[in-house]
Tab-separated table of C-alpha atoms in Angstrom:
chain	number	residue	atom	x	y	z
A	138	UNK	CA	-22.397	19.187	8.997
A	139	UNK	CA	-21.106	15.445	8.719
A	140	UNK	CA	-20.363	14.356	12.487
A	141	UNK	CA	-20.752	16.676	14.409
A	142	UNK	CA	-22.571	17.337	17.918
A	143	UNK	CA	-25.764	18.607	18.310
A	144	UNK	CA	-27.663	19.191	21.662
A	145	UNK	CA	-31.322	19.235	21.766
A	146	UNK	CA	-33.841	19.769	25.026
A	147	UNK	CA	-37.669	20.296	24.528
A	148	UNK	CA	-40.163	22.409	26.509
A	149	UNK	CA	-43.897	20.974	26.995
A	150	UNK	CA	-46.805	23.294	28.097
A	151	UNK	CA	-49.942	23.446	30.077
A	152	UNK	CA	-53.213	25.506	29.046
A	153	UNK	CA	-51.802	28.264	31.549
A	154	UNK	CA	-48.753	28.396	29.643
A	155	UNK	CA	-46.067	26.629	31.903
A	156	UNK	CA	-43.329	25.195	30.368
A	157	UNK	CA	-40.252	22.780	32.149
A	158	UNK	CA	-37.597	21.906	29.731
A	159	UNK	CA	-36.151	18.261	29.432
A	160	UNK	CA	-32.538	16.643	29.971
A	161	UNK	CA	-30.553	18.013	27.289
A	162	UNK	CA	-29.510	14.874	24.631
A	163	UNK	CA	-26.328	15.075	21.829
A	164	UNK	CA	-26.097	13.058	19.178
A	165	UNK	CA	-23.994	13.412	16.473
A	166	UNK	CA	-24.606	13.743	12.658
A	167	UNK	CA	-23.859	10.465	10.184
A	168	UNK	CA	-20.323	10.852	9.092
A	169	UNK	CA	-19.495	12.312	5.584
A	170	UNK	CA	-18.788	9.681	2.565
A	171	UNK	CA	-15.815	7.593	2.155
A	172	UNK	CA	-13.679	9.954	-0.124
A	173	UNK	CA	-9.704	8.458	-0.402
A	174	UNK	CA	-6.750	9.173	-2.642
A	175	UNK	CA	-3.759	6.699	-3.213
A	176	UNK	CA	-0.810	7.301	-4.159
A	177	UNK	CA	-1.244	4.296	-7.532
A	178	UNK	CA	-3.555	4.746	-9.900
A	179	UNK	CA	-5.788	2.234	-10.496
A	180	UNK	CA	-5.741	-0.608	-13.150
A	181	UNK	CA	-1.918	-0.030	-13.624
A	182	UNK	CA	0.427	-2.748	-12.905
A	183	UNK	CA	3.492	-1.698	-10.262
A	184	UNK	CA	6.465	-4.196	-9.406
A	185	UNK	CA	6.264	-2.289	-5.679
A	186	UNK	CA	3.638	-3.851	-3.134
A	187	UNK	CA	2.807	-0.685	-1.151
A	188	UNK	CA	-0.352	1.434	-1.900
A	189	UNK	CA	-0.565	4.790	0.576
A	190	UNK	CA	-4.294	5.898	1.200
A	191	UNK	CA	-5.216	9.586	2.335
A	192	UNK	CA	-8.577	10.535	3.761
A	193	UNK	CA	-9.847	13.593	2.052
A	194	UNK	CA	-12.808	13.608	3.933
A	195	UNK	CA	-10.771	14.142	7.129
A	196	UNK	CA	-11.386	12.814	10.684
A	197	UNK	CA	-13.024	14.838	13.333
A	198	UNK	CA	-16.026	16.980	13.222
A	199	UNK	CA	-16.851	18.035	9.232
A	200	UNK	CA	-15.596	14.586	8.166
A	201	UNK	CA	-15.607	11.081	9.487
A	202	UNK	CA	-14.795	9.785	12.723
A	203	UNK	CA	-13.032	6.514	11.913
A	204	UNK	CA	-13.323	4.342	8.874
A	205	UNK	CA	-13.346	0.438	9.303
A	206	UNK	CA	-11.326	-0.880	6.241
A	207	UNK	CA	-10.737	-4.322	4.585
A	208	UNK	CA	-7.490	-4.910	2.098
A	209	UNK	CA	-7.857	-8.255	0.192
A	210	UNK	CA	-8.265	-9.499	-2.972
A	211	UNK	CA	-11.819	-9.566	-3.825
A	212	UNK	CA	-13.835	-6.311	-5.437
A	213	UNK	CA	-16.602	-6.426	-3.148
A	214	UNK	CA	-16.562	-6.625	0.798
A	215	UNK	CA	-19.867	-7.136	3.183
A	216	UNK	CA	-19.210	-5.357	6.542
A	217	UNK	CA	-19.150	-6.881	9.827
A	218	UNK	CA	-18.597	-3.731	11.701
A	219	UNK	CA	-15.511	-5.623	13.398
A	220	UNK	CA	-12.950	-4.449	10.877
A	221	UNK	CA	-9.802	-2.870	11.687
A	222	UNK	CA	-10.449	1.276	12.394
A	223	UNK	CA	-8.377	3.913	10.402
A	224	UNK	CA	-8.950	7.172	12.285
A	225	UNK	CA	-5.895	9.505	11.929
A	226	UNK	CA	-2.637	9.557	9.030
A	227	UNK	CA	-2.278	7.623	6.243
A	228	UNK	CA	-2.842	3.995	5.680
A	229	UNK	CA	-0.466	1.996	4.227
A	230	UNK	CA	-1.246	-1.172	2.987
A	231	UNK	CA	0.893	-3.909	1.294
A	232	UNK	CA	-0.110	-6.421	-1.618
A	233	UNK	CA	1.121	-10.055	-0.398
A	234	UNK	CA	0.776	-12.016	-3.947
A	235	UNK	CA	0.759	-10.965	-7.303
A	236	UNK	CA	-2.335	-10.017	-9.174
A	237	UNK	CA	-5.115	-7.190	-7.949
A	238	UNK	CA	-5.729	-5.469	-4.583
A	239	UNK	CA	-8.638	-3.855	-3.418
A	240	UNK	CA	-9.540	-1.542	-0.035
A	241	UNK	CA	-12.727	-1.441	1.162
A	242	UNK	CA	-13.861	1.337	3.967
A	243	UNK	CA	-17.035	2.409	5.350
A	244	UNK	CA	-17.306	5.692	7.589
A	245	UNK	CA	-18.224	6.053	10.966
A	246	UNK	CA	-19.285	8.655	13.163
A	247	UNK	CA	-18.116	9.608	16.565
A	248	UNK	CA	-21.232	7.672	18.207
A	249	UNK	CA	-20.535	4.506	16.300
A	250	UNK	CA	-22.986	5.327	13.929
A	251	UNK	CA	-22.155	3.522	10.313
A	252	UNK	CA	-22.393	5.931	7.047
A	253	UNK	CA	-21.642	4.480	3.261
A	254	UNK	CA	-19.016	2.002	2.484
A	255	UNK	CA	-17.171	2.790	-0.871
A	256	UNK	CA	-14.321	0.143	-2.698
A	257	UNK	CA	-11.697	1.388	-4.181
A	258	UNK	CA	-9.441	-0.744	-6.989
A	259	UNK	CA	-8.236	-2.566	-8.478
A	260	UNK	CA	-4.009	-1.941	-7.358
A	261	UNK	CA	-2.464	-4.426	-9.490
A	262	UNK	CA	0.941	-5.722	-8.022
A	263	UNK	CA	3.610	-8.020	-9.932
A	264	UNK	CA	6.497	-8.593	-7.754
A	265	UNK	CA	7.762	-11.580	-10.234
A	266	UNK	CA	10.587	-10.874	-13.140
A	267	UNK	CA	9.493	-12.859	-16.652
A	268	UNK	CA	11.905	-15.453	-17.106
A	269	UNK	CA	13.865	-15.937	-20.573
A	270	UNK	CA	13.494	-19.426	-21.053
A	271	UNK	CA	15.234	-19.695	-24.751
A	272	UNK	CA	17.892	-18.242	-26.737
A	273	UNK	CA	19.821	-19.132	-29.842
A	274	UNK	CA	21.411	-16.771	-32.677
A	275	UNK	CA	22.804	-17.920	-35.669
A	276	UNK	CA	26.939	-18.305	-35.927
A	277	UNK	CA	28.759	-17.429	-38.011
A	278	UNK	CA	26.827	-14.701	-39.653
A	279	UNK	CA	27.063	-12.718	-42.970
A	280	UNK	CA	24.849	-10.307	-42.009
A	281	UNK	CA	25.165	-7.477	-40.212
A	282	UNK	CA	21.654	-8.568	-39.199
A	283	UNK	CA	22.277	-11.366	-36.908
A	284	UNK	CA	19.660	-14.145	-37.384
A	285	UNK	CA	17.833	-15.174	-34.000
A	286	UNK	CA	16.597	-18.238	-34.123
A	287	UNK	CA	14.458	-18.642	-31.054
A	288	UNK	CA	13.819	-16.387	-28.463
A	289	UNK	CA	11.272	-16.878	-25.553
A	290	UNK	CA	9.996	-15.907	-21.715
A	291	UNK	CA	7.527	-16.359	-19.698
A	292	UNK	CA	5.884	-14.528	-16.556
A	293	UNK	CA	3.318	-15.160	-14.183
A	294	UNK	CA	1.309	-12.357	-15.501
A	295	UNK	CA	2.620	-11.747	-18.933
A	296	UNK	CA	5.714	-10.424	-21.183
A	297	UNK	CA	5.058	-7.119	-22.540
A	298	UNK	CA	8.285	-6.397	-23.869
A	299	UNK	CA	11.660	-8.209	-25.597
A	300	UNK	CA	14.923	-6.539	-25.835
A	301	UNK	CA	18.874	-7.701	-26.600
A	302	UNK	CA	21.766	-6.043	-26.042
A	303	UNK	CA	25.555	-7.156	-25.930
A	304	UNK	CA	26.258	-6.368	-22.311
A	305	UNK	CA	25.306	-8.153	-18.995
A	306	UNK	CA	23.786	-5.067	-17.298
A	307	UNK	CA	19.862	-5.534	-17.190
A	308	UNK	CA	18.299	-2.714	-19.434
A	309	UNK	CA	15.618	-0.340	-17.672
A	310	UNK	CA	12.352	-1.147	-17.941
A	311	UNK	CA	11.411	2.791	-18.855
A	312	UNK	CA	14.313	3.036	-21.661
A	313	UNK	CA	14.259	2.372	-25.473
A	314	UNK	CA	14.974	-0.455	-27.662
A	315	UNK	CA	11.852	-3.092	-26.225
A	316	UNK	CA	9.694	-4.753	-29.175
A	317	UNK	CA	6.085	-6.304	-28.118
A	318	UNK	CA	7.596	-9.581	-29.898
A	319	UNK	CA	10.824	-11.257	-29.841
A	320	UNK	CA	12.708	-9.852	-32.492
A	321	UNK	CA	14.200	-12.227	-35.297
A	322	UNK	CA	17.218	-10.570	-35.514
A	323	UNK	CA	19.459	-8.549	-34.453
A	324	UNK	CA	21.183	-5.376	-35.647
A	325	UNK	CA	25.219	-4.644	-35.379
A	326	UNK	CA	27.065	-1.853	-36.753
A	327	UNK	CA	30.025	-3.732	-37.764
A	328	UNK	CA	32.432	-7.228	-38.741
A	329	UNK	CA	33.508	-8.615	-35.133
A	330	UNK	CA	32.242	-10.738	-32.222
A	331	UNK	CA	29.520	-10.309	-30.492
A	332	UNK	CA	28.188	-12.132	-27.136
A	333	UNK	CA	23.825	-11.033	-27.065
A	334	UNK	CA	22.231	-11.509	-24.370
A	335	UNK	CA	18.499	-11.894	-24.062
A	336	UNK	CA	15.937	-9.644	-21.848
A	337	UNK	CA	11.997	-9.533	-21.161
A	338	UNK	CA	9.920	-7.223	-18.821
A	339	UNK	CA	6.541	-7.204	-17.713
A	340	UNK	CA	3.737	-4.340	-17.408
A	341	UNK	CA	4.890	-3.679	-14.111
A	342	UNK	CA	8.287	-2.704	-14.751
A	343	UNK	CA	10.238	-5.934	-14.038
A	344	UNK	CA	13.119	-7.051	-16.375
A	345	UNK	CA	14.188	-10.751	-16.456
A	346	UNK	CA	17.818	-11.627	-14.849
A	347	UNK	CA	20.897	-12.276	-17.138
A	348	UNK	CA	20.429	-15.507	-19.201
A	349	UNK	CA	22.410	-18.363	-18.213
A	350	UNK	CA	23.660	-18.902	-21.794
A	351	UNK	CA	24.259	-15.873	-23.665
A	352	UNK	CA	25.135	-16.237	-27.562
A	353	UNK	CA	28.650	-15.563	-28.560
A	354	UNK	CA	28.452	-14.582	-32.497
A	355	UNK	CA	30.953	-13.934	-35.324
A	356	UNK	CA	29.375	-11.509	-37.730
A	357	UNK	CA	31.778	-11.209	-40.978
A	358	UNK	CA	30.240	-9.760	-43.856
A	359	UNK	CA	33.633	-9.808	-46.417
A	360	UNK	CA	33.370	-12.734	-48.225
A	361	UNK	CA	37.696	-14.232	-48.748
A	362	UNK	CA	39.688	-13.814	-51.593
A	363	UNK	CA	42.028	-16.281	-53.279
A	364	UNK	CA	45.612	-14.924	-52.137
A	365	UNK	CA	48.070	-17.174	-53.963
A	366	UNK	CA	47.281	-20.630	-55.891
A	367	UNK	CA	49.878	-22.991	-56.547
A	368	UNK	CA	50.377	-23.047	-59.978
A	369	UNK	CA	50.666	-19.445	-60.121
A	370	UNK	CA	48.115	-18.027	-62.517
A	371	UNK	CA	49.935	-18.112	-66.272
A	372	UNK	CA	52.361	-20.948	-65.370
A	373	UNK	CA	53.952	-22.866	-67.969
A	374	UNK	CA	55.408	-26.650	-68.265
A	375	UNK	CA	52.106	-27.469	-65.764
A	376	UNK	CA	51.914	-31.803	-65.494
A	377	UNK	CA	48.270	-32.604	-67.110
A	378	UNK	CA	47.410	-34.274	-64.227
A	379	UNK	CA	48.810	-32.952	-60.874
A	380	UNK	CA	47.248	-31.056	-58.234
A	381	UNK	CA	45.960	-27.073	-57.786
A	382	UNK	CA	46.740	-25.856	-54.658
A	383	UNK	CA	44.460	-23.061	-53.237
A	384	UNK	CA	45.581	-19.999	-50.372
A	385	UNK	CA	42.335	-18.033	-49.629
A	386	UNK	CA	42.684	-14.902	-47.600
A	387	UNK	CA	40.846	-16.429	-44.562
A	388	UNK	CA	39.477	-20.042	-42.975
A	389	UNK	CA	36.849	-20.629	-45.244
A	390	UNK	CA	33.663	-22.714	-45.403
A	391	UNK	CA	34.439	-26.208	-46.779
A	392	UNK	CA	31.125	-26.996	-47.688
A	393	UNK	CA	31.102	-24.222	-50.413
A	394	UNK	CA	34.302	-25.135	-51.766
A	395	UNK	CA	33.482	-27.170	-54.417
A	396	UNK	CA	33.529	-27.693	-58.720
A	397	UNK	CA	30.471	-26.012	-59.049
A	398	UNK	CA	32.257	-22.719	-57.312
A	399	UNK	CA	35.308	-22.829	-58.397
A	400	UNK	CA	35.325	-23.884	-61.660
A	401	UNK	CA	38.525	-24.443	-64.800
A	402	UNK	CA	37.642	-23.488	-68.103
A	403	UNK	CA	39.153	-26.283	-69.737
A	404	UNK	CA	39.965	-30.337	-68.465
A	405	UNK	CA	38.387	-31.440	-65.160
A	406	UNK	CA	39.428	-31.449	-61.708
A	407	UNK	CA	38.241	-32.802	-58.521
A	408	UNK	CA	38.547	-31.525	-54.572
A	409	UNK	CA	40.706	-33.738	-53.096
A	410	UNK	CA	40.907	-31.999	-49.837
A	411	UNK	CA	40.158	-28.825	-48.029
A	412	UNK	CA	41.189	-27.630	-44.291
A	413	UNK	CA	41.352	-24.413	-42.812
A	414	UNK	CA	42.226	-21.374	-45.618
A	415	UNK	CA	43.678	-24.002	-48.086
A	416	UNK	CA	42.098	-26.318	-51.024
A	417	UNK	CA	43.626	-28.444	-52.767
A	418	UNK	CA	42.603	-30.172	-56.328
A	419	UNK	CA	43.141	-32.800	-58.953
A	420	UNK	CA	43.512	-31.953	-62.145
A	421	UNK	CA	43.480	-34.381	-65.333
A	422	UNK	CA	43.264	-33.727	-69.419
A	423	UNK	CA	44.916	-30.878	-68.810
A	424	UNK	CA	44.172	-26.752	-67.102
């Protein structure tokens, strides 16, 4: 058995058959292999710096005596036989910096006698949130698909996932609605205002904090209507040249309100202004 005690004493004989027995000597067995669990799995990033080793091996007789153990950052270790002992519990060890963790342990026996030394990793730790670093959505829209115009983070490892929503509150990192890209737009369910604001996350769980600037965006979808014009539609004893006077329904886009939209279908007219939900043009030759 793995480290444990044996005693020993030999017997030496003459022709006649006389026999004294030595000092008795113990010495104990090599101890059994390093054999650990952890509480992380290997090769999977975590946004919490603690990794929790238990010796399945056990310490005492059977099992090891006391490992010597190394935590650092490199995959391979060379023993000094001055490392820090681990002989009873758990071990506990913490991740200091971001990026991958490995323990190293060799076995002992209870008469200082080294066994195997085994490495176990890598324990990836990210204790750093990806940073949204732009964000800009297209106002007003007339889609119920919001154009997004640029979207970006960065992390210290990397961005693994993209995500907006319309309220302040962080998303979890476990729930739905993440892309592996920043999305190009974004999906409402109706006309209104909407402020989005902008999230990333990493592999290890860790979702950016709310951006600085989130984007405040009217979505309206019903195009306006002309509510009254001025002549009335069908009046008579109209001047030639005079003015047309134009109530849409709502504040409209001046840039579209032009001769090529709204057209006459006889003489010629010309914008001679246009504010708010009005227009207002010149006729001549006649409506």
């Amino acid at each position: 058995a793995a480290n444990t005690s044996y005693t020993r004493h030999v017997h030496a004989y003459n022709g006649a058959g006389d026999s004294v027995a030595s000092s008795s000597a113990s010495i104990y067995t090599l101890p059994a292999a390093p054999s650990l669990t952890a509480d992380k799995t290997t090769s999977t990033w975590y946004a919490t710096a603690d990794v929790t080793f238990t010796n399945i091996a056990g310490f005492g007789p059977g099992g090891v005596q006391y490992y010597r153990y190394s935590w650092d950052q490199s995959p391979t270790h060379s023993f000094t036989d001055t490392e820090t002992q681990w002989s009873s519990g758990t071990l506990t060890r913490t991740s200091t910096s971001s990026g991958s963790w490995y323990l190293h342990v060799k076995s002992y026996n209870a008469d200082d006698a080294a066994g195997s030394a085994v490495d176990y990793g890598p324990y990836y730790y990210d204790g750093s949130a990806p940073s949204v670093t732009s964000f800009t959505a297209t106002t007003p829209s007339n889609s119920l698909d919001i154009p997004i115009s640029s979207f970006s983070a960065t992390d210290n490892i990397a961005v693994t996932g993209y995500q907006i929503t319309t309220s302040a509150t962080p998303p979890a990192a476990g729930g739905g609605g993440w892309s592996g890209s920043a999305p190009s737009t974004n999906t409402v369910a109706s006309d209104g205002t909407y402020t989005l604001y902008p999230w990333a996350k990493d592999a290890a769980g860790n979702v950016s904090s709310v951006f600085a600037t989130p984007r405040t965006v009217l979505v309206d979808t019903t195009p306006p209507t002309v509510d009254s014009s001025l002549p009335a539609n069908g009046a008579t004893g109209v001047a030639l040249d005079g003015t047309v006077t134009i109530d849409f329904s709502e504040d409209v886009d001046c840039s579209t309100v032009n001769t090529t939209n709204i057209t006459i279908s006889s003489g010629g007219w010309a914008l001679s202004s246009c504010s708010g939900d009005q227009a207002v043009f010149s006729t001549s030759g006649g409506l």
